[in-house]
Amino acid sequence: MKSAVFFFVLGSICLLFSSCASFNRAAPNEMRTFTISLDANKTTGYSWVCEISNEKIAQVINEEYQIDYDRVDKNGICGAGGTQTFTILCKKKGYTTIKMLYRRAWEYEKPAEIRTYMLTVSSRLAYQLTETHTHPYDALDANDVAHFLYDIFK
């Protein structure tokens, strides 16, 4: 009888803990998304453009602009800045470069600002996003690539 009570209590405790524990395990075909949000001001004609070097690894699935109403003056929203947000879908394992270009659509010269990110996607579609450059007109140099590859393969 004591052993039956012991196993009943043990089973109840195991059931309690197993129902309390929740693990976020992704289904094999579940895709992962993340966002990049940057300050923007579309009233100036400038907006962010997202360029992904390998769209087999990741792709933009949504882009939206939200006015920052805290910056709105009493005369209205004219000239108020906001936030531009890109939703990016991780599609398969690998790495790619994401360049965010802040420019006017009708100007094909150098953008006002460039932000460069390195994206690494694991076999389970977990991702790591590292910002590598935030300067205007900047490009990746050999030293940055060497550090990035070292971090991947160490």
Protein backbone atom coordinates (compact mmCIF):
# COMPACT_ATOMS: atom_id res chain seq x y z
CA MET A 1 0.00 0.00 0.00
CA LYS A 2 2.84 2.39 0.86
CA SER A 3 4.47 1.75 -2.50
CA ALA A 4 1.18 2.44 -4.32
CA VAL A 5 0.82 5.78 -2.49
CA PHE A 6 4.48 6.58 -3.20
CA PHE A 7 4.08 5.92 -6.93
CA PHE A 8 0.80 7.87 -7.01
CA VAL A 9 2.46 10.90 -5.38
CA LEU A 10 5.54 10.55 -7.62
CA GLY A 11 3.36 10.30 -10.73
CA SER A 12 1.33 13.33 -9.65
CA ILE A 13 4.50 15.39 -9.14
CA CYS A 14 5.87 14.35 -12.53
CA LEU A 15 2.55 15.21 -14.19
CA LEU A 16 2.49 18.60 -12.45
CA PHE A 17 6.02 19.49 -13.54
CA SER A 18 5.55 18.25 -17.08
CA SER A 19 2.42 20.37 -17.50
CA CYS A 20 4.20 23.45 -16.07
CA ALA A 21 7.28 23.12 -18.24
CA SER A 22 6.88 24.55 -21.70
CA PHE A 23 9.50 24.18 -24.35
CA ASN A 24 9.44 26.24 -27.52
CA ARG A 25 10.29 23.55 -30.02
CA ALA A 26 9.77 24.54 -33.60
CA ALA A 27 8.09 22.21 -36.02
CA PRO A 28 10.49 21.08 -38.77
CA ASN A 29 8.88 23.32 -41.40
CA GLU A 30 8.26 26.33 -39.17
CA MET A 31 9.93 29.49 -40.44
CA ARG A 32 11.52 32.10 -38.17
CA THR A 33 11.19 35.85 -38.58
CA PHE A 34 12.84 38.88 -37.03
CA THR A 35 12.61 42.62 -37.54
CA ILE A 36 15.01 45.46 -38.20
CA SER A 37 13.61 48.84 -37.11
CA LEU A 38 15.34 52.10 -38.02
CA ASP A 39 14.55 55.77 -37.51
CA ALA A 40 13.33 57.36 -40.73
CA ASN A 41 11.58 60.46 -41.96
CA LYS A 42 9.63 59.83 -45.16
CA THR A 43 8.51 63.45 -45.32
CA THR A 44 12.05 64.28 -46.51
CA GLY A 45 11.85 61.76 -49.34
CA TYR A 46 14.33 59.44 -47.61
CA SER A 47 13.46 55.87 -46.73
CA TRP A 48 15.34 52.67 -46.00
CA VAL A 49 15.87 50.06 -48.71
CA CYS A 50 16.80 46.53 -47.65
CA GLU A 51 19.22 44.53 -49.81
CA ILE A 52 19.88 40.88 -48.88
CA SER A 53 22.83 39.37 -50.71
CA ASN A 54 21.49 35.77 -50.65
CA GLU A 55 17.70 35.55 -50.70
CA LYS A 56 17.87 31.74 -50.46
CA ILE A 57 18.89 32.27 -46.81
CA ALA A 58 16.52 35.12 -45.90
CA GLN A 59 14.05 37.50 -47.52
CA VAL A 60 12.00 40.56 -46.62
CA ILE A 61 8.34 39.61 -46.17
CA ASN A 62 6.98 42.91 -44.87
CA GLU A 63 7.93 46.58 -44.63
CA GLU A 64 6.00 49.26 -42.78
CA TYR A 65 6.42 52.83 -41.62
CA GLN A 66 5.00 54.16 -38.37
CA ILE A 67 4.91 57.89 -37.59
CA ASP A 68 6.29 58.75 -34.15
CA TYR A 69 3.39 60.76 -32.75
CA ASP A 70 5.54 61.96 -29.85
CA ARG A 71 7.43 64.09 -32.41
CA VAL A 72 4.27 65.58 -33.94
CA ASP A 73 3.89 69.29 -33.29
CA LYS A 74 0.61 71.07 -32.56
CA ASN A 75 0.19 71.99 -36.24
CA GLY A 76 0.04 68.40 -37.47
CA ILE A 77 2.26 65.58 -38.66
CA CYS A 78 4.05 67.44 -41.44
CA GLY A 79 7.78 66.85 -41.02
CA ALA A 80 7.44 64.33 -38.20
CA GLY A 81 9.78 61.36 -38.29
CA GLY A 82 9.02 57.78 -37.48
CA THR A 83 10.26 54.22 -37.62
CA GLN A 84 10.59 51.99 -40.65
CA THR A 85 10.42 48.28 -39.82
CA PHE A 86 11.39 45.36 -42.05
CA THR A 87 10.24 41.83 -41.21
CA ILE A 88 12.74 39.26 -42.47
CA LEU A 89 12.11 35.55 -42.88
CA CYS A 90 14.92 33.02 -42.27
CA LYS A 91 14.49 30.35 -44.93
CA LYS A 92 17.44 27.97 -44.57
CA LYS A 93 20.82 27.44 -42.94
CA GLY A 94 23.66 29.68 -44.03
CA TYR A 95 24.88 33.24 -43.80
CA THR A 96 24.25 36.38 -45.77
CA THR A 97 24.81 40.12 -45.69
CA ILE A 98 21.95 42.56 -45.17
CA LYS A 99 22.51 46.15 -46.29
CA MET A 100 20.13 48.88 -45.23
CA LEU A 101 20.40 51.93 -47.51
CA TYR A 102 18.88 55.26 -46.44
CA ARG A 103 18.22 57.16 -49.66
CA ARG A 104 15.73 58.91 -51.86
CA ALA A 105 14.16 56.72 -54.54
CA TRP A 106 14.98 59.15 -57.34
CA GLU A 107 18.65 59.59 -56.35
CA TYR A 108 20.91 56.78 -57.50
CA GLU A 109 24.11 58.21 -56.07
CA LYS A 110 25.53 57.29 -52.68
CA PRO A 111 22.88 56.91 -49.98
CA ALA A 112 22.85 59.21 -46.94
CA GLU A 113 23.56 56.23 -44.66
CA ILE A 114 24.38 52.55 -44.96
CA ARG A 115 23.98 49.97 -42.22
CA THR A 116 25.44 46.54 -42.82
CA TYR A 117 24.49 43.39 -40.92
CA MET A 118 25.81 39.84 -41.07
CA LEU A 119 23.07 37.22 -40.63
CA THR A 120 23.84 33.64 -39.62
CA VAL A 121 21.00 31.10 -39.72
CA SER A 122 21.43 27.71 -38.02
CA SER A 123 20.01 24.41 -39.21
CA ARG A 124 17.07 24.92 -36.80
CA LEU A 125 16.43 28.38 -38.28
CA ALA A 126 17.69 30.16 -35.18
CA TYR A 127 19.46 33.33 -36.22
CA GLN A 128 22.20 35.69 -35.12
CA LEU A 129 22.25 39.21 -36.50
CA THR A 130 25.39 41.31 -36.05
CA GLU A 131 25.63 44.94 -37.13
CA THR A 132 29.03 45.46 -38.71
CA HIS A 133 28.90 49.03 -40.09
CA THR A 134 26.83 52.13 -39.48
CA HIS A 135 28.81 54.73 -41.43
CA PRO A 136 27.70 56.36 -44.65
CA TYR A 137 29.33 55.08 -47.85
CA ASP A 138 31.04 52.26 -45.95
CA ALA A 139 31.77 48.84 -47.37
CA LEU A 140 33.00 45.61 -45.84
CA ASP A 141 36.75 45.27 -45.82
CA ALA A 142 38.81 42.07 -45.66
CA ASN A 143 39.40 42.43 -41.92
CA ASP A 144 35.65 42.47 -41.15
CA VAL A 145 35.05 39.39 -43.29
CA ALA A 146 37.92 37.55 -41.58
CA HIS A 147 36.48 38.31 -38.12
CA PHE A 148 33.01 37.21 -39.22
CA LEU A 149 34.29 33.91 -40.66
CA TYR A 150 36.37 33.29 -37.54
CA ASP A 151 33.26 33.69 -35.35
CA ILE A 152 31.31 31.22 -37.51
CA PHE A 153 33.92 28.47 -37.63
CA LYS A 154 35.55 28.71 -34.19
